[in-house]
Coordinates of C-alpha atoms in Angstrom, one line a residue:
Chain A
M1 CA -6.8 22.0 -24.8
I2 CA -7.0 18.8 -26.7
P3 CA -8.8 18.9 -30.0
S4 CA -11.6 16.4 -29.9
T5 CA -11.2 15.2 -33.5
A6 CA -7.6 13.8 -33.6
V7 CA -5.8 11.9 -30.8
N8 CA -2.9 13.8 -29.4
Y9 CA 0.0 11.4 -28.9
W10 CA 2.4 13.8 -27.2
P11 CA 1.1 13.2 -23.6
L12 CA 2.6 9.7 -24.0
L13 CA 5.9 11.3 -23.3
G14 CA 5.0 11.1 -19.7
V15 CA 4.8 7.3 -19.9
A16 CA 8.2 7.2 -21.6
I17 CA 9.6 9.3 -18.8
V18 CA 8.4 6.9 -16.1
V19 CA 9.9 4.0 -18.0
A20 CA 13.2 5.9 -18.5
G21 CA 13.3 7.0 -14.9
F22 CA 12.9 3.4 -13.8
A23 CA 15.7 2.2 -16.1
L24 CA 18.0 5.0 -14.9
R25 CA 17.1 4.4 -11.2
R26 CA 16.3 8.0 -10.6
N27 CA 14.3 9.0 -7.5
P28 CA 10.7 7.7 -8.2
V29 CA 9.0 10.7 -6.6
L30 CA 10.9 13.1 -8.9
V31 CA 10.4 10.9 -11.9
V32 CA 6.6 10.8 -11.4
I33 CA 6.4 14.6 -10.9
V34 CA 8.4 15.3 -14.0
A35 CA 6.3 12.8 -16.0
G36 CA 3.2 14.6 -14.9
L37 CA 4.5 18.0 -15.9
V38 CA 5.8 16.9 -19.3
S39 CA 2.5 15.1 -20.0
G40 CA 0.5 18.1 -19.1
L41 CA 2.6 20.6 -21.1
A42 CA 2.5 18.2 -24.1
A43 CA -1.2 18.2 -23.9
G44 CA -1.3 21.9 -24.2
F45 CA -1.9 22.9 -20.6
G46 CA -0.7 26.3 -19.6
P47 CA 1.8 26.5 -16.7
G48 CA -0.7 28.0 -14.3
E49 CA -3.4 25.5 -15.2
L50 CA -0.9 22.6 -14.8
L51 CA 0.3 23.7 -11.4
A52 CA -3.3 24.1 -10.1
L53 CA -4.1 20.5 -11.4
L54 CA -1.0 19.1 -9.7
G55 CA -1.9 20.9 -6.4
T56 CA -5.5 19.9 -6.3
A57 CA -4.9 16.3 -7.3
F58 CA -2.2 16.0 -4.6
I59 CA -4.6 17.5 -1.9
E60 CA -7.5 15.2 -3.0
N61 CA -5.3 12.2 -2.4
R62 CA -4.1 13.0 1.1
A63 CA -6.2 10.3 2.7
L64 CA -3.4 7.9 1.6
L65 CA -1.3 9.1 4.5
M66 CA -3.9 8.4 7.2
F67 CA -1.8 5.5 8.4
L68 CA 0.8 8.0 9.8
L69 CA -1.5 8.4 12.8
T70 CA -0.7 4.8 13.9
L71 CA 3.0 5.5 14.1
P72 CA 3.3 7.2 17.5
A73 CA 1.5 4.3 19.3
V74 CA 3.4 1.7 17.3
G75 CA 6.8 3.4 17.8
L76 CA 6.2 3.9 21.5
L77 CA 5.2 0.2 22.1
E78 CA 8.2 -0.9 20.1
R79 CA 10.5 1.1 22.2
Y80 CA 9.1 -0.7 25.2
G81 CA 9.7 -4.1 23.7
L82 CA 6.5 -5.0 21.8
R83 CA 8.3 -6.9 19.1
E84 CA 10.4 -8.8 21.7
R85 CA 7.2 -9.7 23.5
A86 CA 5.4 -10.8 20.3
R87 CA 8.4 -13.1 19.6
D88 CA 8.4 -14.7 23.0
W89 CA 4.7 -15.2 22.9
I90 CA 4.7 -17.2 19.6
A91 CA 7.8 -19.1 20.7
G92 CA 5.6 -20.5 23.6
F93 CA 3.3 -22.4 21.2
R94 CA 4.6 -26.0 20.9
R95 CA 3.1 -26.9 17.5
M96 CA 3.8 -23.5 15.8
N97 CA 6.1 -23.3 12.8
L98 CA 6.9 -20.6 10.2
A99 CA 4.6 -21.9 7.5
R100 CA 1.6 -22.5 9.9
F101 CA 1.9 -19.0 11.3
Q102 CA 2.2 -17.3 7.9
I103 CA -0.5 -19.3 6.2
A104 CA -2.8 -18.5 9.1
Y105 CA -2.0 -14.8 8.7
L106 CA -2.7 -15.0 5.0
A107 CA -6.1 -16.6 5.7
V108 CA -7.1 -14.0 8.3
R109 CA -5.9 -11.1 6.1
Q110 CA -7.8 -12.4 3.1
L111 CA -11.0 -13.1 5.0
T112 CA -11.0 -9.7 6.7
S113 CA -10.2 -8.1 3.4
M114 CA -13.2 -9.9 1.8
A115 CA -15.4 -8.5 4.5
G116 CA -14.3 -5.0 3.5
L117 CA -12.0 -4.5 6.5
T118 CA -9.0 -3.5 4.5
H119 CA -7.6 -1.0 7.0
V120 CA -7.7 -3.4 9.9
A121 CA -4.3 -4.8 9.2
G122 CA -1.4 -3.4 7.3
H123 CA 2.4 -2.9 7.2
A124 CA 2.4 -0.1 9.8
Q125 CA -0.4 -1.4 12.0
T126 CA 0.3 -5.1 12.2
V127 CA 3.2 -6.3 10.0
R128 CA 6.0 -4.3 11.6
P129 CA 4.9 -4.6 15.3
L130 CA 3.3 -8.0 15.3
A131 CA 3.3 -10.3 12.2
A132 CA 7.0 -9.9 11.3
P133 CA 8.5 -10.6 14.8
M134 CA 6.0 -13.4 15.2
S135 CA 7.1 -15.0 11.9
E136 CA 10.8 -14.6 13.1
A137 CA 10.0 -16.3 16.4
A138 CA 8.1 -19.1 14.6
A139 CA 11.1 -19.7 12.4
E140 CA 13.5 -19.6 15.3
R141 CA 11.6 -22.2 17.2
E142 CA 12.7 -24.8 14.6
L143 CA 16.0 -23.3 13.3
G144 CA 17.5 -21.5 16.3
P145 CA 18.8 -17.9 15.7
L146 CA 18.4 -16.7 12.1
S147 CA 21.2 -15.3 10.1
P148 CA 20.6 -11.6 9.0
A149 CA 19.9 -12.8 5.4
E150 CA 17.4 -15.4 6.6
R151 CA 15.8 -12.9 9.0
D152 CA 15.4 -10.4 6.1
R153 CA 13.8 -13.1 3.9
V154 CA 11.3 -14.0 6.6
R155 CA 10.4 -10.4 7.1
A156 CA 10.0 -9.7 3.3
T157 CA 7.9 -12.9 3.0
T158 CA 5.6 -11.7 5.8
A159 CA 5.2 -8.3 4.1
A160 CA 4.4 -10.1 0.8
T161 CA 1.8 -12.3 2.6
D162 CA 0.0 -9.2 3.9
N163 CA -0.1 -7.7 0.4
I164 CA -1.4 -10.9 -1.3
G165 CA -4.0 -11.4 1.4
L166 CA -5.2 -7.8 1.0
F167 CA -5.2 -7.6 -2.8
F168 CA -6.9 -10.9 -3.6
G169 CA -9.5 -10.7 -0.9
E170 CA -10.9 -7.2 -1.3
D171 CA -12.6 -7.6 -4.7
V172 CA -14.8 -10.4 -3.4
F173 CA -16.6 -7.9 -1.2
V174 CA -19.2 -6.0 -3.2
A175 CA -18.9 -2.5 -1.7
I176 CA -15.1 -2.2 -2.2
G177 CA -13.7 0.5 -4.5
A178 CA -12.5 -1.8 -7.3
V179 CA -15.9 -3.5 -7.8
L180 CA -17.6 -0.1 -7.9
L181 CA -15.0 1.2 -10.3
I182 CA -15.6 -1.7 -12.6
Q183 CA -19.4 -1.3 -12.4
G184 CA -19.2 2.5 -12.9
F185 CA -17.0 2.1 -16.0
F186 CA -19.4 -0.3 -17.6
A187 CA -22.4 1.8 -16.6
R188 CA -21.0 4.9 -18.3
N189 CA -20.6 2.7 -21.4
G190 CA -24.1 1.4 -21.4
I191 CA -23.5 -2.0 -19.8
V192 CA -25.5 -2.5 -16.6
L193 CA -24.1 -5.0 -14.2
E194 CA -24.9 -6.1 -10.6
P195 CA -21.9 -5.6 -8.3
L196 CA -22.5 -9.1 -7.0
T197 CA -21.8 -10.7 -10.4
I198 CA -18.5 -8.8 -10.6
A199 CA -17.5 -9.7 -7.1
L200 CA -18.3 -13.4 -7.6
W201 CA -15.9 -13.6 -10.5
A202 CA -13.2 -12.4 -8.2
L203 CA -13.6 -15.6 -6.2
P204 CA -11.6 -18.1 -8.4
T205 CA -8.6 -15.8 -8.4
A206 CA -8.9 -15.3 -4.7
L207 CA -8.8 -19.1 -4.1
A208 CA -5.9 -19.5 -6.6
A209 CA -3.9 -16.7 -4.9
F210 CA -4.4 -18.4 -1.5
A211 CA -3.4 -21.8 -2.9
I212 CA -0.3 -20.5 -4.7
H213 CA 1.0 -18.3 -1.9
A214 CA 0.3 -20.9 0.8
L215 CA 2.2 -23.5 -1.2
R216 CA 5.1 -21.0 -1.5
L217 CA 5.1 -20.3 2.2
W218 CA 5.2 -24.1 2.9
L219 CA 8.1 -24.5 0.4
F220 CA 9.9 -21.5 2.0
R221 CA 9.9 -23.1 5.4
R222 CA 11.1 -26.4 3.9
A223 CA 13.9 -24.6 2.0
L224 CA 15.1 -22.9 5.2
L225 CA 15.0 -26.2 7.1
R226 CA 16.9 -28.0 4.3
S227 CA 19.7 -25.4 4.0
R228 CA 20.1 -25.7 7.8
N229 CA 20.3 -29.5 7.6
T230 CA 22.9 -29.5 4.7
Q231 CA 24.9 -27.0 6.7
A232 CA 24.7 -29.1 9.8
A233 CA 25.8 -32.2 7.8
A234 CA 28.7 -30.2 6.3
D235 CA 29.7 -29.0 9.8
A236 CA 29.5 -32.6 11.1
A237 CA 31.7 -33.9 8.3
D238 CA 34.5 -31.4 9.0
Chain B
M1 CA -18.8 15.3 14.4
L2 CA -15.2 14.1 14.1
R3 CA -14.6 15.6 10.7
I4 CA -11.9 14.1 8.6
E5 CA -10.3 17.6 8.4
Y6 CA -9.5 17.4 12.1
L7 CA -7.6 14.1 11.5
Y8 CA -5.7 15.8 8.7
A9 CA -4.8 18.6 11.1
L10 CA -3.4 15.9 13.4
I11 CA -1.3 14.5 10.6
A12 CA -0.1 18.1 9.9
A13 CA 0.9 18.4 13.5
L14 CA 2.8 15.1 13.4
L15 CA 4.7 16.2 10.3
A16 CA 5.4 19.7 11.7
C17 CA 6.9 18.0 14.8
T18 CA 9.1 15.8 12.6
A19 CA 10.2 19.0 10.8
L20 CA 11.1 20.6 14.2
F21 CA 13.1 17.6 15.3
N22 CA 15.0 17.8 12.0
L23 CA 15.5 21.5 12.4
R24 CA 17.0 21.0 15.8
E25 CA 19.5 18.5 14.4
R26 CA 20.3 21.0 11.6
R27 CA 19.0 18.7 8.9
F28 CA 17.5 21.6 7.0
A29 CA 16.5 19.8 3.8
M30 CA 14.5 17.2 5.6
A31 CA 13.0 19.9 7.8
A32 CA 11.9 21.8 4.7
F33 CA 10.5 18.6 3.2
W34 CA 8.2 17.9 6.2
V35 CA 7.1 21.5 6.6
I36 CA 6.0 21.6 2.9
L37 CA 4.2 18.2 3.2
A38 CA 2.4 19.4 6.3
A39 CA 0.9 22.4 4.4
P40 CA -1.6 20.4 2.3
F41 CA -2.8 18.6 5.5
A42 CA -3.2 21.9 7.4
L43 CA -4.7 23.9 4.6
G44 CA -6.2 21.3 2.2
D45 CA -9.8 22.2 2.6
T46 CA -9.2 25.9 2.3
I47 CA -7.2 25.5 -0.9
L48 CA -9.8 23.2 -2.5
A49 CA -12.6 25.6 -1.5
A50 CA -10.6 28.5 -3.0
A51 CA -10.2 26.5 -6.2
R52 CA -13.9 25.9 -6.4
D53 CA -14.5 29.6 -6.0
G54 CA -12.3 30.3 -9.0
L55 CA -9.3 31.5 -7.0
A56 CA -6.4 29.7 -8.6
W57 CA -3.2 30.9 -6.8
P58 CA -3.6 28.7 -3.6
S59 CA -3.8 25.5 -5.6
Q60 CA -1.0 26.7 -7.9
A61 CA 1.1 27.3 -4.8
A62 CA 0.3 23.8 -3.7
G63 CA 1.5 22.6 -7.2
I64 CA 4.8 24.5 -6.7
G65 CA 5.0 22.8 -3.2
V66 CA 4.6 19.4 -4.9
I67 CA 7.5 20.2 -7.3
A68 CA 9.6 21.4 -4.4
L69 CA 8.9 18.1 -2.5
G70 CA 10.1 16.1 -5.6
L71 CA 13.3 18.1 -5.7
L72 CA 13.9 17.6 -2.0
A73 CA 13.0 13.9 -2.2
A74 CA 15.7 13.4 -4.8
G75 CA 18.4 14.4 -2.3
G76 CA 16.9 12.5 0.7
R77 CA 17.7 9.1 2.1
L78 CA 15.6 6.2 3.4
G79 CA 16.0 4.0 6.4
S80 CA 16.4 4.2 10.1
E81 CA 19.4 4.6 12.4
P82 CA 21.1 1.3 13.3
D83 CA 20.0 -0.4 16.5
T84 CA 22.4 -0.2 19.4
A85 CA 23.0 -3.1 21.8
E86 CA 22.0 -0.8 24.7
A87 CA 18.7 0.0 23.1
A88 CA 18.0 -3.7 22.4
A89 CA 18.8 -4.6 26.1
E90 CA 16.5 -1.9 27.3
R91 CA 13.7 -3.2 25.1
R92 CA 14.1 -6.7 26.3
A93 CA 14.0 -5.5 29.9
A94 CA 10.9 -3.5 29.3
A95 CA 9.3 -6.5 27.5
R96 CA 9.9 -8.7 30.5
R97 CA 8.6 -6.1 32.9
L98 CA 5.4 -5.3 30.9
G99 CA 4.7 -8.7 29.5
N100 CA 1.5 -9.3 27.7
R101 CA 0.2 -5.9 28.7
L102 CA 2.1 -4.6 25.7
F103 CA -0.3 -6.4 23.4
W104 CA -3.5 -4.6 24.3
P105 CA -2.7 -1.2 22.9
A106 CA -1.2 -2.8 19.7
L107 CA -4.2 -5.1 19.2
S108 CA -6.6 -2.3 20.0
I109 CA -5.7 -0.7 16.6
P110 CA -7.2 -3.5 14.5
V111 CA -9.9 -4.4 17.0
L112 CA -11.2 -0.8 17.5
T113 CA -11.0 -0.1 13.8
L114 CA -13.3 -3.1 13.3
A115 CA -15.6 -2.1 16.1
L116 CA -15.8 1.6 15.0
F117 CA -16.4 0.5 11.4
F118 CA -19.4 -1.5 12.4
G119 CA -20.6 0.5 15.4
G120 CA -19.5 4.0 14.3
G121 CA -22.7 4.7 12.3
H122 CA -24.7 4.4 15.5
L123 CA -22.4 6.4 17.7
G124 CA -23.5 10.0 17.9
W125 CA -24.3 12.9 20.1
N126 CA -27.5 15.0 19.7
G127 CA -28.4 13.1 16.6
R128 CA -25.2 14.0 14.9
P129 CA -22.8 11.1 14.0
L130 CA -19.5 10.9 15.7
L131 CA -17.6 9.7 12.7
D132 CA -17.7 11.1 9.2
P133 CA -20.0 8.6 7.3
K134 CA -18.3 9.5 4.0
A135 CA -14.9 8.4 5.3
L136 CA -15.9 5.7 7.8
T137 CA -13.0 3.3 7.5
L138 CA -10.4 6.0 7.6
S139 CA -11.9 7.9 10.5
A140 CA -12.3 4.5 12.3
L141 CA -8.6 3.8 11.7
A142 CA -7.5 7.2 12.9
L143 CA -9.7 7.2 16.0
A144 CA -8.5 3.7 16.9
S145 CA -4.9 4.9 16.5
L146 CA -5.5 7.7 18.9
I147 CA -7.2 5.5 21.5
A148 CA -4.3 3.0 21.1
L149 CA -1.9 5.8 21.7
G150 CA -3.6 6.7 25.0
A151 CA -3.5 3.0 26.0
A152 CA 0.2 2.7 25.1
L153 CA 1.0 5.8 27.2
R154 CA -0.8 4.3 30.1
V155 CA 0.8 0.9 29.8
T156 CA 4.3 2.1 29.3
R157 CA 4.0 5.2 31.5
A158 CA 6.1 7.1 29.0
P159 CA 5.8 10.8 28.8
P160 CA 3.5 11.9 25.9
L161 CA 6.4 13.8 24.3
Q162 CA 8.3 10.5 23.9
A163 CA 5.4 9.2 21.7
L164 CA 5.9 12.1 19.4
G165 CA 9.6 11.4 19.3
E166 CA 8.9 7.7 18.4
G167 CA 6.4 8.6 15.8
R168 CA 8.9 11.0 14.3
R169 CA 11.6 8.2 14.3
L170 CA 9.3 6.1 12.0
V171 CA 8.1 9.0 9.8
D172 CA 11.8 10.0 9.3
A173 CA 12.7 6.4 8.5
L174 CA 10.0 6.3 5.8
G175 CA 11.3 9.6 4.3
W176 CA 10.3 10.3 0.7
A177 CA 8.7 6.8 0.3
I178 CA 5.7 8.3 2.1
L179 CA 5.1 10.6 -0.8
L180 CA 5.1 8.1 -3.7
P181 CA 1.5 6.9 -3.4
M182 CA 0.3 10.5 -3.3
V183 CA 2.3 11.7 -6.3
L184 CA 1.3 8.6 -8.3
A185 CA -2.4 9.2 -7.6
T186 CA -1.7 12.8 -8.8
L187 CA 0.0 11.5 -11.9
G188 CA -3.1 9.3 -12.6
G189 CA -5.2 12.5 -12.4
V190 CA -2.9 14.3 -14.8
F191 CA -2.8 11.3 -17.3
A192 CA -6.6 11.2 -17.2
A193 CA -6.9 14.9 -17.9
T194 CA -4.4 14.8 -20.7
G195 CA -5.9 11.9 -22.6
V196 CA -3.1 9.4 -22.2
G197 CA -5.6 6.5 -22.2
E198 CA -7.1 7.4 -25.5
A199 CA -3.7 7.7 -27.1
V200 CA -2.6 4.3 -25.8
A201 CA -5.8 2.7 -27.0
E202 CA -5.3 4.1 -30.5
L203 CA -1.7 2.9 -30.6
I204 CA -2.6 -0.6 -29.4
G205 CA -5.4 -0.8 -31.9
M206 CA -2.9 -0.2 -34.7
V207 CA -0.4 -2.9 -33.5
I208 CA -2.4 -6.0 -32.6
P209 CA -4.3 -8.3 -35.0
T210 CA -7.8 -7.3 -33.8
G211 CA -9.5 -10.2 -35.5
N212 CA -7.8 -12.7 -33.3
R213 CA -9.5 -12.8 -29.9
I214 CA -6.7 -14.5 -28.0
A215 CA -4.3 -11.9 -29.3
C216 CA -6.6 -9.2 -28.0
L217 CA -7.0 -11.0 -24.7
L218 CA -3.2 -11.2 -24.2
A219 CA -2.8 -7.6 -25.2
F220 CA -5.4 -6.7 -22.6
A221 CA -3.9 -8.8 -19.8
F222 CA -0.3 -7.7 -20.4
G223 CA -1.4 -4.1 -21.0
M224 CA -3.1 -4.2 -17.5
V225 CA 0.1 -5.5 -16.0
F226 CA 2.3 -3.0 -17.9
F227 CA 0.2 0.0 -17.0
T228 CA -0.1 -1.1 -13.4
V229 CA 3.6 -1.4 -13.2
I230 CA 4.0 2.1 -14.6
M231 CA 1.3 3.7 -12.5
G232 CA 1.7 1.6 -9.4
N233 CA -2.1 1.1 -9.3
A234 CA -4.4 -1.1 -11.1
F235 CA -7.2 1.4 -10.7
A236 CA -5.4 3.8 -13.0
A237 CA -4.6 1.1 -15.6
F238 CA -8.2 -0.3 -15.7
P239 CA -10.0 2.5 -17.5
V240 CA -7.1 2.9 -20.0
M241 CA -7.0 -0.8 -21.0
M242 CA -10.8 -1.3 -20.8
A243 CA -11.5 1.7 -23.0
G244 CA -8.7 0.7 -25.4
I245 CA -9.0 -3.0 -25.8
G246 CA -11.5 -4.5 -23.4
L247 CA -14.7 -2.7 -24.5
P248 CA -14.2 -2.1 -28.2
L249 CA -12.5 -5.4 -29.1
L250 CA -13.1 -8.1 -26.5
I251 CA -16.6 -7.2 -25.5
R252 CA -18.2 -5.5 -28.6
Q253 CA -16.3 -7.4 -31.3
H254 CA -15.7 -10.8 -29.7
G255 CA -18.6 -11.0 -27.3
A256 CA -16.6 -11.3 -24.0
D257 CA -18.5 -11.5 -20.7
P258 CA -18.1 -8.0 -19.2
A259 CA -18.5 -9.1 -15.5
L260 CA -15.8 -11.7 -15.8
L261 CA -13.5 -9.6 -17.9
G262 CA -13.8 -6.7 -15.5
A263 CA -13.2 -8.7 -12.4
V264 CA -10.4 -10.9 -13.6
G265 CA -8.9 -8.0 -15.6
M266 CA -8.6 -5.9 -12.5
L267 CA -7.1 -8.8 -10.6
T268 CA -4.6 -9.3 -13.4
G269 CA -3.6 -5.7 -12.8
Y270 CA -3.1 -6.5 -9.1
C271 CA -0.5 -9.1 -10.2
G272 CA 1.4 -6.1 -11.7
T273 CA 1.0 -4.2 -8.4
L274 CA 3.0 -7.0 -6.7
L275 CA 5.9 -6.4 -9.1
T276 CA 6.5 -2.7 -9.1
P277 CA 8.3 -0.2 -6.9
M278 CA 5.8 2.3 -8.0
A279 CA 3.3 0.7 -5.7
A280 CA 5.4 2.2 -2.9
N281 CA 3.0 1.9 0.0
F282 CA 2.8 -1.9 -0.5
N283 CA 6.3 -2.7 -1.8
I284 CA 8.8 0.0 -0.7
V285 CA 7.3 1.4 2.5
P286 CA 7.2 -2.1 4.2
A287 CA 10.9 -2.7 3.1
V288 CA 11.8 0.5 5.0
L289 CA 9.5 -0.3 7.9
L290 CA 11.0 -3.8 8.3
E291 CA 14.6 -2.3 8.0
L292 CA 15.4 -4.5 5.0
P293 CA 18.7 -3.5 3.3
D294 CA 17.3 -4.3 -0.1
Q295 CA 14.5 -1.9 -1.0
H296 CA 13.1 -4.5 -3.5
A297 CA 13.1 -7.4 -1.1
V298 CA 9.3 -7.5 -0.8
I299 CA 8.9 -7.5 -4.6
R300 CA 11.4 -10.4 -4.8
A301 CA 9.3 -12.3 -2.3
Q302 CA 6.2 -11.7 -4.4
I303 CA 7.4 -12.6 -7.9
G304 CA 6.9 -16.3 -7.3
T305 CA 3.2 -15.7 -6.5
A306 CA 2.5 -13.0 -9.0
L307 CA 3.6 -14.8 -12.1
P308 CA 1.7 -18.1 -11.6
L309 CA -1.3 -16.1 -10.6
L310 CA -1.0 -14.0 -13.8
A311 CA -0.9 -17.3 -15.8
F312 CA -4.0 -18.5 -13.9
N313 CA -5.9 -15.3 -14.6
I314 CA -5.1 -15.4 -18.3
A315 CA -6.1 -19.1 -18.6
L316 CA -9.3 -18.4 -16.7
M317 CA -10.2 -15.6 -19.0
A318 CA -9.3 -17.6 -22.2
W319 CA -11.4 -20.5 -21.0
L320 CA -14.5 -18.7 -19.8
V321 CA -14.7 -15.2 -21.1
F322 CA -16.0 -16.0 -24.7
R323 CA -18.6 -18.6 -23.7

């Protein structure tokens, strides 16, 4: 095991392997496992000890795959036209456009996340079946059919909106993991803090995240409109 | 009580079905991948209990399974089969026939998750709670998914087996990307056990001019981003950077406000989460789910928000943290 007097630098090889794996574009899963093995061996773990550590850590984190249980329902509804229906529904709103829909989604996601409801929405549960097709429909209301490249950008932006709403809402809620992690870290080091004071300091960043991303969503719609208009002008000039 | 173990058993069943489908199509490597992944879900509690009793081989076998998954992942592909015109026409016809009834099962996932999260503590039978109070949100999500599945079967009148086939289609499309969050969390555990954090802290202490508080602050902020990018998770980066720079230099030496530094420091790490393929469940999985040809399309859509927000966070800390 690690001697307590001097710091052992060899486990840093694991960090170097992650960086190298990134640069060489190797499969991330394999890179991460190799990094863990190298880091463990460099720290002086025996092979048996290291395998057991790998196995138990993996099992302890299996809750991360709970979202798989949403997939049969989502997949089935999709096969029966859920995404097409979501598209038609949004297209029926007269004052709807891409930026309005996406900013509204950002606001809802951020507010529910602030209330601690982080699993209510997500890429499998809401983005793929609902939010992405609705964004496409909102864009198509103004622009007509989207090109594949435009459609992909609309989808990617919707996924990004879900992430940003989730990340920069959740820390404002006091009982969420991050706030408790921060409080716990300080408590172990003799600094006692109320979770509420930590959570309140997450508020300025939450507001900034909303403002910056909402502005970008607004600019994204405008850029799509503009590229269509210049294209139409070019077509008319021909 | 609906123990979280039963829900893991359901996931194991879904993964085993995916393996069977692959086996039938003679895709043996993918079949092996899903079978090995099903094992920790089917046997997880037993293995952890054995490890607590000092019996090492089951968890060591799980460790070998993790390595095997990594090797199989390296050969696997991501992405779904291309959509056919026929399938698209069928979907449109079904959408017209079923109309808004399609929404109820889909919306019931978020709505029931919400309701079960708030009401689940009161639901019970003979004084025993229905949902596991230690994993309330996850059990709520899982139970909501099952009820939604029942509703979806009713609305579409599809045979139940078809639901398994559709679930399999999505699981297969996600492929190895499913695994990355779990192995990264595992790597976080290994790094913590091997003292990577202490080593980094030592190194950074040698490099930066520790007397300059803004230099320390920048090292802390960019260190949070760098480690979050490497680990895919700000939670793993936080103790490393806080122990290395935040606590000894910024708080103890320069008198920074711990509540502000902790909160904004963590959120600075989240800016890194927006930039990294290692945060697979946020950045790679959705790209696959949304059938984007570029795996990094979601990250590209986030850079423009992440960088200004990073600048905002650094400015906020520089302005207020040393008051």
